[in-house]
mmCIF file of C-alpha atoms and ligand atoms in Angstrom:
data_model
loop_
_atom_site.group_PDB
_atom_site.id
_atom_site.type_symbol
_atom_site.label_atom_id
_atom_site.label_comp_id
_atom_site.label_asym_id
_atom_site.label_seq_id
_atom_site.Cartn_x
_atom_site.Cartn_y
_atom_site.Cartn_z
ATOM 1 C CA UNK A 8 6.912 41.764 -42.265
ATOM 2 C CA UNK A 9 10.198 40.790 -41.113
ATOM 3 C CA UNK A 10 12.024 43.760 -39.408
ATOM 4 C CA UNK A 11 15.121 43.953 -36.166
ATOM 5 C CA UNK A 12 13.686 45.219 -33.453
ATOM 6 C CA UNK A 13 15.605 47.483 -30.232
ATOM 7 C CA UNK A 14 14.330 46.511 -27.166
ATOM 8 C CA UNK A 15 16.354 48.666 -24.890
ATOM 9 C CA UNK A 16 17.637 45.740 -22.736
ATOM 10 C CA UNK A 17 20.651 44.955 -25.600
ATOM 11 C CA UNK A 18 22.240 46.294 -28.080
ATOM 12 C CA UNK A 19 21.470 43.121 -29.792
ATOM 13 C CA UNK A 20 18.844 43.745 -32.339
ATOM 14 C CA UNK A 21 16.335 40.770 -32.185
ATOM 15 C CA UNK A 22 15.043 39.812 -35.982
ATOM 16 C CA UNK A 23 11.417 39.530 -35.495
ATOM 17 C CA UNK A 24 8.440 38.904 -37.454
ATOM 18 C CA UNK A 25 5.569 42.029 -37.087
ATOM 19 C CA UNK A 26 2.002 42.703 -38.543
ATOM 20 C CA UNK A 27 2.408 45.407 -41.817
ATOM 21 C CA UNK A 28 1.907 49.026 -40.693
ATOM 22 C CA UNK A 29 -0.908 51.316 -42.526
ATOM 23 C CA UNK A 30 -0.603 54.377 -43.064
ATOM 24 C CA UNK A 31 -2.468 56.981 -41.450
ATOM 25 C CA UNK A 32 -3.649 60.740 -42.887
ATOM 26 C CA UNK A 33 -0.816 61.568 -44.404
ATOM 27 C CA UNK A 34 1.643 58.807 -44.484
ATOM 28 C CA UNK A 35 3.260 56.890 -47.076
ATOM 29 C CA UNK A 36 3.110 52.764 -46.491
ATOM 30 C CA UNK A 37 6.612 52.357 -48.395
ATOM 31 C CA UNK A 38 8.001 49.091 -49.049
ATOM 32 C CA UNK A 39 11.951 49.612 -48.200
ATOM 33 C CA UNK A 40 14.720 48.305 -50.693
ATOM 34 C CA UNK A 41 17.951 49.129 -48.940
ATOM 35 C CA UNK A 42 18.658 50.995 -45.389
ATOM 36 C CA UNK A 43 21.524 52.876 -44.216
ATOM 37 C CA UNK A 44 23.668 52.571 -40.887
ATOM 38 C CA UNK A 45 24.357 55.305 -39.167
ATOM 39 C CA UNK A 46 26.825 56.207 -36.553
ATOM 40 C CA UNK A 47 23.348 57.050 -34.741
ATOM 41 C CA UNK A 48 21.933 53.899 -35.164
ATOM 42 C CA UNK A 49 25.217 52.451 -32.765
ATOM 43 C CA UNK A 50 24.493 55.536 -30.457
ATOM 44 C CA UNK A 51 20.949 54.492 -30.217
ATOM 45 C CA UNK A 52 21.542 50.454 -29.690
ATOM 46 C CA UNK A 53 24.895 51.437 -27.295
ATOM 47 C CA UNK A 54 22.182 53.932 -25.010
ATOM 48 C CA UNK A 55 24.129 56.984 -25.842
ATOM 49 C CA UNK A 56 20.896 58.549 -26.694
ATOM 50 C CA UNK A 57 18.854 57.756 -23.954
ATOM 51 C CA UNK A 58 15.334 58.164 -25.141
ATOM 52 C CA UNK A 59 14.581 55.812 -27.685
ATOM 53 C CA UNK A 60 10.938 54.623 -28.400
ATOM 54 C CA UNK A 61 11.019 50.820 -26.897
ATOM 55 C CA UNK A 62 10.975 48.863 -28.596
ATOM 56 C CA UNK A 63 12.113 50.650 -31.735
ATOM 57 C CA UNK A 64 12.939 49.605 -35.538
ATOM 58 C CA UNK A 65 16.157 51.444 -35.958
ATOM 59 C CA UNK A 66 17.141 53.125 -39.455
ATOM 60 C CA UNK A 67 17.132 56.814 -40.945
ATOM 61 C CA UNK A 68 18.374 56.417 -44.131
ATOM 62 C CA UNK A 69 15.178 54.086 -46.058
ATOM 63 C CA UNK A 70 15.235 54.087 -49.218
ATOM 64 C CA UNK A 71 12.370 52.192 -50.608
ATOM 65 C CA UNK A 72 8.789 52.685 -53.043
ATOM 66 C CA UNK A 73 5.508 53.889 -52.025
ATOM 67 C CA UNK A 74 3.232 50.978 -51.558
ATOM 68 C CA UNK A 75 0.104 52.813 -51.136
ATOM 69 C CA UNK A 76 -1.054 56.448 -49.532
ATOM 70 C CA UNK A 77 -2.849 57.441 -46.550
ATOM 71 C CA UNK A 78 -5.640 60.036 -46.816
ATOM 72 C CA UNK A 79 -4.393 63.772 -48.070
ATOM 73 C CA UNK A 80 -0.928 62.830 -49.062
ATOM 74 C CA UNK A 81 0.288 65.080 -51.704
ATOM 75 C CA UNK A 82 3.571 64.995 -54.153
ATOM 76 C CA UNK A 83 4.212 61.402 -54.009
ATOM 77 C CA UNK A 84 2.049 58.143 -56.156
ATOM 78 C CA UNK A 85 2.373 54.807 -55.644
ATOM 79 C CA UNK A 86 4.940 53.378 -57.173
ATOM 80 C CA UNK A 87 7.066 56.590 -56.563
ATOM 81 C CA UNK A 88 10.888 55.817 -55.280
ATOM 82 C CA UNK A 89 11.104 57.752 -52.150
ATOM 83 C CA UNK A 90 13.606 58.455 -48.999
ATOM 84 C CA UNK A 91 12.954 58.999 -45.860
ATOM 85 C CA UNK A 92 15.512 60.566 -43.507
ATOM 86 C CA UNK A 93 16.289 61.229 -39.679
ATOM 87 C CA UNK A 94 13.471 64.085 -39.617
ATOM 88 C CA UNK A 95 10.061 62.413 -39.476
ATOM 89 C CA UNK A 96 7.645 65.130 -37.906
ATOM 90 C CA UNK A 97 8.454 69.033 -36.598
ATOM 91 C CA UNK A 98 5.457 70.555 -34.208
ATOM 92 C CA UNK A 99 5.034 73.755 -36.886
ATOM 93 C CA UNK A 100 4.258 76.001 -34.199
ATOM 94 C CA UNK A 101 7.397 76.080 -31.750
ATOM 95 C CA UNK A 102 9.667 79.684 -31.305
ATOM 96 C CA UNK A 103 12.137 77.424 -33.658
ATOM 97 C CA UNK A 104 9.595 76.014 -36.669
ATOM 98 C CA UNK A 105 8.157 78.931 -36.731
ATOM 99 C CA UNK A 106 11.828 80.875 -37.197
ATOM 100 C CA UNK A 107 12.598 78.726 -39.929
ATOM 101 C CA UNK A 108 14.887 76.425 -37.809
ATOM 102 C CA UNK A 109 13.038 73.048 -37.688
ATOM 103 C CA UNK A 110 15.538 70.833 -36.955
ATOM 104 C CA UNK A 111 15.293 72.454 -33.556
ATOM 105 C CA UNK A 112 11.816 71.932 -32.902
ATOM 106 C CA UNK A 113 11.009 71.279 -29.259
ATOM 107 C CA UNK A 114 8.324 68.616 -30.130
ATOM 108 C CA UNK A 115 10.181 66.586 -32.914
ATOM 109 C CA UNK A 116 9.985 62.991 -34.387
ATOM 110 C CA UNK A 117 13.173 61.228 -35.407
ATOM 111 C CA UNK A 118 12.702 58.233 -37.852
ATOM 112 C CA UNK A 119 14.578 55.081 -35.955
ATOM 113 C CA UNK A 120 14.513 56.541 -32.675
ATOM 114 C CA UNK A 121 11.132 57.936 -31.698
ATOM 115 C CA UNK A 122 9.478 56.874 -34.995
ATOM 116 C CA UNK A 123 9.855 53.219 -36.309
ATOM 117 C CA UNK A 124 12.550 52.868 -38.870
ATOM 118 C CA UNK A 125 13.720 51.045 -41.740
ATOM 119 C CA UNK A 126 15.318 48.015 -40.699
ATOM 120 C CA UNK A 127 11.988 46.324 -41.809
ATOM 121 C CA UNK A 128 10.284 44.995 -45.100
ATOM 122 C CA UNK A 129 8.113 47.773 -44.926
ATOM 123 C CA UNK A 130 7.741 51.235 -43.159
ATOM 124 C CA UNK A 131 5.212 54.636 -42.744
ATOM 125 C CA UNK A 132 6.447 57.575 -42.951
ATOM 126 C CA UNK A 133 4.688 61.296 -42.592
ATOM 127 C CA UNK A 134 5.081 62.520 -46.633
ATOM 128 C CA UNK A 135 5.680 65.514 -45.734
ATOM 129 C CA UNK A 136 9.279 64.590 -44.548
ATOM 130 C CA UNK A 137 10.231 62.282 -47.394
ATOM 131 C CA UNK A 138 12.639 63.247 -50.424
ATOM 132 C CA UNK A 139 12.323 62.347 -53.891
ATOM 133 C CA UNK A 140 16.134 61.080 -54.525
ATOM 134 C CA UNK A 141 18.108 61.826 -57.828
ATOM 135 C CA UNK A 142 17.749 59.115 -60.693
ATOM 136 C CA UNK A 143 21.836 58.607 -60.827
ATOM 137 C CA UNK A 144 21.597 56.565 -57.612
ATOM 138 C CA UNK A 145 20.571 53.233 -57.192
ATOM 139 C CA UNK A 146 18.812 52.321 -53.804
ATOM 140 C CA UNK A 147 21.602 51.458 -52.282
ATOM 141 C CA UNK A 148 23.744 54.669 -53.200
ATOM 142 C CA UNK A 149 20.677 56.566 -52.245
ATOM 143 C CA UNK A 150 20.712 55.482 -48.805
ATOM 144 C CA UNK A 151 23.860 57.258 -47.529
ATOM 145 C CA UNK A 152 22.534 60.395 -48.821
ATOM 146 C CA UNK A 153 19.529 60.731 -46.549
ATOM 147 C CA UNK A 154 22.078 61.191 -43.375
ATOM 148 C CA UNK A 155 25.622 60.792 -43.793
ATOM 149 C CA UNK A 156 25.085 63.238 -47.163
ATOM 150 C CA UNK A 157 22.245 65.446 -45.727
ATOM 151 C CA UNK A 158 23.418 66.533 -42.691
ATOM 152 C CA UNK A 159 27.286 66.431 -43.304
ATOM 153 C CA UNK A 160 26.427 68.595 -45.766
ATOM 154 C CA UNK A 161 24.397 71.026 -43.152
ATOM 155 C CA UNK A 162 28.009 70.059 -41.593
ATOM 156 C CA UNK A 163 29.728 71.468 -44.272
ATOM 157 C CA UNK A 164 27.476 74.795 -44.450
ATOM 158 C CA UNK A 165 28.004 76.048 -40.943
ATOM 159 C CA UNK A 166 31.759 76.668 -42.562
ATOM 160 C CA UNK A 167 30.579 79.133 -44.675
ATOM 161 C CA UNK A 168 32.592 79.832 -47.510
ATOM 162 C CA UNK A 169 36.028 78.696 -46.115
ATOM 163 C CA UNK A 170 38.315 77.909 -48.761
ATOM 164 C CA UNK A 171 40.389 75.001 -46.832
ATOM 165 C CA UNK A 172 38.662 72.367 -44.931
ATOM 166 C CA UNK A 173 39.796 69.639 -42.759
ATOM 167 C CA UNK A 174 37.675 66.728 -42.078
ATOM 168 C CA UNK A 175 37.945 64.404 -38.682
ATOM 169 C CA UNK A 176 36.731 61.505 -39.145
ATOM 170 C CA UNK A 177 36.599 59.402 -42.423
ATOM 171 C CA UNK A 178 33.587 57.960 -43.004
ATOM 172 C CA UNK A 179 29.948 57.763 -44.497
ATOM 173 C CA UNK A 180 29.347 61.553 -44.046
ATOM 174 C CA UNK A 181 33.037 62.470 -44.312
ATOM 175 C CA UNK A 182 33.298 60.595 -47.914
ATOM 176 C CA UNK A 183 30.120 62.457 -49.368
ATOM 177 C CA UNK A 184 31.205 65.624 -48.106
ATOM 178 C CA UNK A 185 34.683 65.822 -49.479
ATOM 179 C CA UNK A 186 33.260 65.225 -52.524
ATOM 180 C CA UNK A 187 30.978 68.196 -52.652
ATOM 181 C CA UNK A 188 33.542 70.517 -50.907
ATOM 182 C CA UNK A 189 35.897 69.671 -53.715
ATOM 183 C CA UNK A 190 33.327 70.059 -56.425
ATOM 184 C CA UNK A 191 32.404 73.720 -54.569
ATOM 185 C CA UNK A 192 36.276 74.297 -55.293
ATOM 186 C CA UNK A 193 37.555 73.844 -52.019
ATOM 187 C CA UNK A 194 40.797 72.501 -50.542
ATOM 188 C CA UNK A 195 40.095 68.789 -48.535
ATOM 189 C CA UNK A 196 42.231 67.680 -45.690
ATOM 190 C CA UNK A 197 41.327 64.503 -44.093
ATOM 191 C CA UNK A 198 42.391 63.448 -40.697
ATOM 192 C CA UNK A 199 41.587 59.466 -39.991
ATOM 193 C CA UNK A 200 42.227 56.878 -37.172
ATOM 194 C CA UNK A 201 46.270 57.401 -36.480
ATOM 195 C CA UNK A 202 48.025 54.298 -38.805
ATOM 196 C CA UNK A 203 43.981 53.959 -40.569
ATOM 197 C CA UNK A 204 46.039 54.166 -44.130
ATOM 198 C CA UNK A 205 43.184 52.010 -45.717
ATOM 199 C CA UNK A 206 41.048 55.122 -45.068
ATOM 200 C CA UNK A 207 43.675 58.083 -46.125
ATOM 201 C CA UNK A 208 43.779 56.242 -48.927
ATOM 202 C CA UNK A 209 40.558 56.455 -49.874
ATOM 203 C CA UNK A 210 40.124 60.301 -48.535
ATOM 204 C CA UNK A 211 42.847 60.714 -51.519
ATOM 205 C CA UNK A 212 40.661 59.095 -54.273
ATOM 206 C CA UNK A 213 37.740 61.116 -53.588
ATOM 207 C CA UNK A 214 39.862 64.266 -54.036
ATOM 208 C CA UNK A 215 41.529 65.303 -50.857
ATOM 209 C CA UNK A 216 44.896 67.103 -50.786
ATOM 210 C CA UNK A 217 46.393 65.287 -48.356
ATOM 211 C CA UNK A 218 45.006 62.833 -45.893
ATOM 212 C CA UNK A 219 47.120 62.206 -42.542
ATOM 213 C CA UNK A 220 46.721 60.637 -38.630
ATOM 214 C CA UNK A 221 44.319 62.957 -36.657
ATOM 215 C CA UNK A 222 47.544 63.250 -34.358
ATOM 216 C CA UNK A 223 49.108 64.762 -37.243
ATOM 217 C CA UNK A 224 49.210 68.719 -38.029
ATOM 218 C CA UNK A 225 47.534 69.392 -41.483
ATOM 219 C CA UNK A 226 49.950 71.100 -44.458
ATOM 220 C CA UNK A 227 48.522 74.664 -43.549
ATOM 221 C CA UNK A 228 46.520 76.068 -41.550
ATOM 222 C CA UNK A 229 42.542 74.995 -41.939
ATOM 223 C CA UNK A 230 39.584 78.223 -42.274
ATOM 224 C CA UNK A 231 37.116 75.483 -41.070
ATOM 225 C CA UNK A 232 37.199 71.850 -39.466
ATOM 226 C CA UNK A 233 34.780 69.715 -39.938
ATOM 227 C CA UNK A 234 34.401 66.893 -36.873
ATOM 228 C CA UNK A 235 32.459 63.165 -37.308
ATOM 229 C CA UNK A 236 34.262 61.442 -35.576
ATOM 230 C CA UNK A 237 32.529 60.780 -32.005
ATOM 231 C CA UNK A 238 35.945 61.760 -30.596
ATOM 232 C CA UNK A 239 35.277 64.710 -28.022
ATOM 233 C CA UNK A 240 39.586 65.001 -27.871
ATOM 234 C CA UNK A 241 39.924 66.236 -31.666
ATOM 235 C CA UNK A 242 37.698 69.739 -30.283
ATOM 236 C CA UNK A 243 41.022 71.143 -29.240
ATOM 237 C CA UNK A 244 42.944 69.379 -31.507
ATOM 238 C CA UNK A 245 40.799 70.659 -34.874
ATOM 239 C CA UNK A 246 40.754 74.455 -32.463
ATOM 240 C CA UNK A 247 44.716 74.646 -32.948
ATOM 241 C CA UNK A 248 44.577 73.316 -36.720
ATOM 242 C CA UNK A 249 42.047 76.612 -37.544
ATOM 243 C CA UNK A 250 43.373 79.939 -38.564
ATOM 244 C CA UNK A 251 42.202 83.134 -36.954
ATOM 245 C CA UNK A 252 38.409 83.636 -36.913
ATOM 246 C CA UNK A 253 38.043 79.772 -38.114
ATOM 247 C CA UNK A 254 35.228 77.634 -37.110
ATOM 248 C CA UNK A 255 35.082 74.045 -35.655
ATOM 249 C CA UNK A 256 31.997 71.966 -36.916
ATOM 250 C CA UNK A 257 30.894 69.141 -34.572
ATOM 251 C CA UNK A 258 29.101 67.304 -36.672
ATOM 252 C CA UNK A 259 28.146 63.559 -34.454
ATOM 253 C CA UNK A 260 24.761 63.411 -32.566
ATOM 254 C CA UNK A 261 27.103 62.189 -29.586
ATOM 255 C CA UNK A 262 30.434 62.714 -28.604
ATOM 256 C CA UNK A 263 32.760 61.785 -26.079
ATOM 257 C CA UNK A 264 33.327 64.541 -22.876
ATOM 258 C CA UNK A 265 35.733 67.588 -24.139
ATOM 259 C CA UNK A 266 38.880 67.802 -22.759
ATOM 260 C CA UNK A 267 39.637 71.415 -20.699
ATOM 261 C CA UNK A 268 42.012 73.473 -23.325
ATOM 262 C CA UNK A 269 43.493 77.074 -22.480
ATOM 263 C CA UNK A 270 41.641 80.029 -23.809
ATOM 264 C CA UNK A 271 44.003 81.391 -25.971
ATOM 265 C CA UNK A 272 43.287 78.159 -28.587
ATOM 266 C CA UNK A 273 39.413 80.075 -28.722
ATOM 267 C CA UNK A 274 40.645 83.513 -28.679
ATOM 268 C CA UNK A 275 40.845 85.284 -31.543
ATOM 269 C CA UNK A 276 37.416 84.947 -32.819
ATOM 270 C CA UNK A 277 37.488 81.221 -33.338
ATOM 271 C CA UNK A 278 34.382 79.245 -32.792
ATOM 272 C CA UNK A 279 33.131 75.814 -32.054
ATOM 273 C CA UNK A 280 29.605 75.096 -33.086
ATOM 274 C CA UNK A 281 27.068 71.552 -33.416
ATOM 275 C CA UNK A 282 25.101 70.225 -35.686
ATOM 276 C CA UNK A 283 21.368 69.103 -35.306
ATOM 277 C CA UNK A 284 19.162 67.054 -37.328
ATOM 278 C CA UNK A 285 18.325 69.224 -40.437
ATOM 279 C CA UNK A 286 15.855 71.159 -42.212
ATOM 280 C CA UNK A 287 13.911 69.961 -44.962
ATOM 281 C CA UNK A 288 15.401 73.152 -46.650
ATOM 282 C CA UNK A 289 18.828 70.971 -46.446
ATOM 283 C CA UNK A 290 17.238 68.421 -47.374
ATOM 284 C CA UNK A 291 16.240 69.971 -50.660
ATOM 285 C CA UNK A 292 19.547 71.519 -51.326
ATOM 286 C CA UNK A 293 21.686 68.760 -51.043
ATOM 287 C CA UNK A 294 19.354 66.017 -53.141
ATOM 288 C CA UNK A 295 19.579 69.068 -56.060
ATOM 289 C CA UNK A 296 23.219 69.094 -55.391
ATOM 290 C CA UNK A 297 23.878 65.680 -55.509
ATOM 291 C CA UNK A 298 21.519 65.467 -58.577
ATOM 292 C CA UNK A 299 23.843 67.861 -60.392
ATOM 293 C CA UNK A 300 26.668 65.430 -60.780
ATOM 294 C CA UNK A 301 27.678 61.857 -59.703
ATOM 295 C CA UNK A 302 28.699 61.495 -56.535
ATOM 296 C CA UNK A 303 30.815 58.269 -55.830
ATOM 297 C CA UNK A 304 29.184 56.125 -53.084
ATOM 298 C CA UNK A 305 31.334 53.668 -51.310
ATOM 299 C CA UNK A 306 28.649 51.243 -49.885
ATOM 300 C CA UNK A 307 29.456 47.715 -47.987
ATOM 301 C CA UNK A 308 26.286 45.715 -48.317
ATOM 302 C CA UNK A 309 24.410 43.246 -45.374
ATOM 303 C CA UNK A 310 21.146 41.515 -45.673
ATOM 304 C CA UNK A 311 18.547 43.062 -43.565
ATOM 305 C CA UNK A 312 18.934 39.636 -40.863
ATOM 306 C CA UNK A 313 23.008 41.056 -40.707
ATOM 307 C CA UNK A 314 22.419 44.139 -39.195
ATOM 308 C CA UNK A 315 24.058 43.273 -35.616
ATOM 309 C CA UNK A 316 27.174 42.640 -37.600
ATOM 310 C CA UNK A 317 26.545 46.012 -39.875
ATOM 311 C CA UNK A 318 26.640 47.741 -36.173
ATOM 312 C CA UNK A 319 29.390 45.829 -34.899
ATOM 313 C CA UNK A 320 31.348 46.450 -38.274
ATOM 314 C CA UNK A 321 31.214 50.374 -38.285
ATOM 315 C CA UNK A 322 31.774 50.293 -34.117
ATOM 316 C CA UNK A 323 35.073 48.664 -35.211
ATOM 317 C CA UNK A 324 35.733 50.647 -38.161
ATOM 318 C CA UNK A 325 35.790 47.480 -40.911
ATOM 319 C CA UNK A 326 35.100 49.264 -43.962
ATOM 320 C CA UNK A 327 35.261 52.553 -45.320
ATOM 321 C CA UNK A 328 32.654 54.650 -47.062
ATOM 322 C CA UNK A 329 28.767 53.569 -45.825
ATOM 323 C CA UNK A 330 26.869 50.433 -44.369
ATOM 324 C CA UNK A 331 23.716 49.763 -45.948
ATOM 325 C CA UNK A 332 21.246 47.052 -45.774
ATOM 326 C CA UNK A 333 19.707 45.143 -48.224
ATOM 327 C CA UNK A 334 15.909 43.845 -48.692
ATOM 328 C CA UNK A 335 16.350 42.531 -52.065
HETATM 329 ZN ZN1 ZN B 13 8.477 72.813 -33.495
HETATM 330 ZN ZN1 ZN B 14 22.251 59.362 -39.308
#
């Protein structure tokens, strides 16, 4: 199979040419169609996150069919359309699987990072961990939901049930999760790149109220930010946007150092929280939520061989809405 390989020593993927994988007890072989990019993936290649299998196929959001079954697997057949998404294997016995809170296990597998991804023609992938996706999507819709939906929509839950939202950050996750926060009846307010007007413009089509320069103040006050940018400077700057008792959701895997602020922007019961990985309790939630109704996927598409330029693309902030990549 053809797949682009991380070798640690650039963050030049190399396109190389690798026997099929079989699946073991309990895997799926899966033959992948398309393959999100995630702002991971550029944290991974870039050594942000410094403990990357090597070499490693990137790739977290596969989309793809099951090609055949290893012994044991149950809920999936071949032939079966099936995603697979950042969380590939949980220890089931740590103080945190055992509390419910997988996606804090202290022995965990993460698909494109410790476990080979999906920038390939083909993939495993522990059954257990993969998501049947709604029928409204094609493959290359899908893709974006497996991580830029799924966890910006854990994102979006650690804000509770606060009525007015600002999002940081207008991208993959950022674009899905207006959408749902507006279809949950809640007020969007999207911050982008100062002068990024390609991108406000687009936060305004998919429903939000008003979509300025993260320099800017919003309208009125926010009850919750939500943060995806990798910007470690908008944590104060999202702090002094909340109201009283608000919440600020950091939302990136990696983030640039915080900036020292004066207590009194935390005081009064605000918080700042982070997001990690997710459960495949949110995993379930969001694929019935976005099977409910049609959410609009903004996708810009590269064949699999393009995927340097896919990475170099979203580190300069080409496009807006999701990079996915094609294998036919
Ligand atoms: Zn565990
Ligand atoms: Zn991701």
């Amino acid at each position: 199979m053809r797949a682009m390989l991380f070798d640690g020593t650039s963050p030049l993927l190399r396109e190389v040419e690798l026997p099929n994988p079989a699946p073991a007890a309990g895997q799926l072989l899966i033959d992948v169609h398309a393959c999100g990019v995630c702002r991971t993936d550029l944290h991974v290649v870039d050594g942000d996150l410094t403990r990357p299998k090597r070499p490693v196929i990137p790739g977290h959001e596969i989309v793809g069919t099951v090609a055949a079954l290893g012994a044991g697997v149950t809920g999936f057949a071949s032939g079966d359309r099936v995603g697979v998404p950042w969380l590939g294997h949980t220890c089931g016995h740590c103080r945190f699987c055992l509390r419910g809170r997988e996606n804090l296990c202290d022995a965990p597998g993460f698909t494109g990072y410790t476990i080979d991804g999906g920038y390939a023609e083909r993939t495993v992938a522990d059954a257990r961990y993969c998501f049947h996706l709604p029928r409204q999507y094609s493959d290359v819709e899908a893709a974006p939901l497996l991580c830029a939906g799924l966890i910006g929509y854990r994102t979006l839950a650690l804000a509770g049930d606060a009525p007015c939202i600002g999002i940081y950050g207008f991208g993959a996750a950022a674009h899905i999760v207006a959408q749902v926060a507006r279809h949950q009846g809640r007020m969007v307010y999207a911050f982008t790149r100062p002068g990024d007007t390609a991108a406000q413009q687009f936060a305004l089509h998919l429903g939000a109220a008003w979509a300025g320069g993260s320099d800017e103040a919003p309208p009125e006050p926010l009850d919750a930010a939500l943060l995806f940018a990798p910007v470690g400077a908008l944590v104060p700057t999202a702090l002094r946007a909340v109201v009283k008792g608000g919440v600020v959701v950091c939302g990136g895997i990696h983030m640039s150092d915080i900036p020292s602020f004066p207590y009194a922007w935390l005081w009064e019961e605000r918080r700042i929280v982070s997001v990690a990985n997710l459960t495949r309790e949110d995993g379930a939630a969001f694929m019935a939520i976005a099977g409910k109704y049609k959410i609009e996927i903004e996708t810009r598409r590269y064949p699999l061989a393009q995927a340097n330029v896919a990475l170099s693309d979203l580190r300069e902030g080409c496009f807006t809405g999701a990079a996915v990549l094609t294998l036919r």
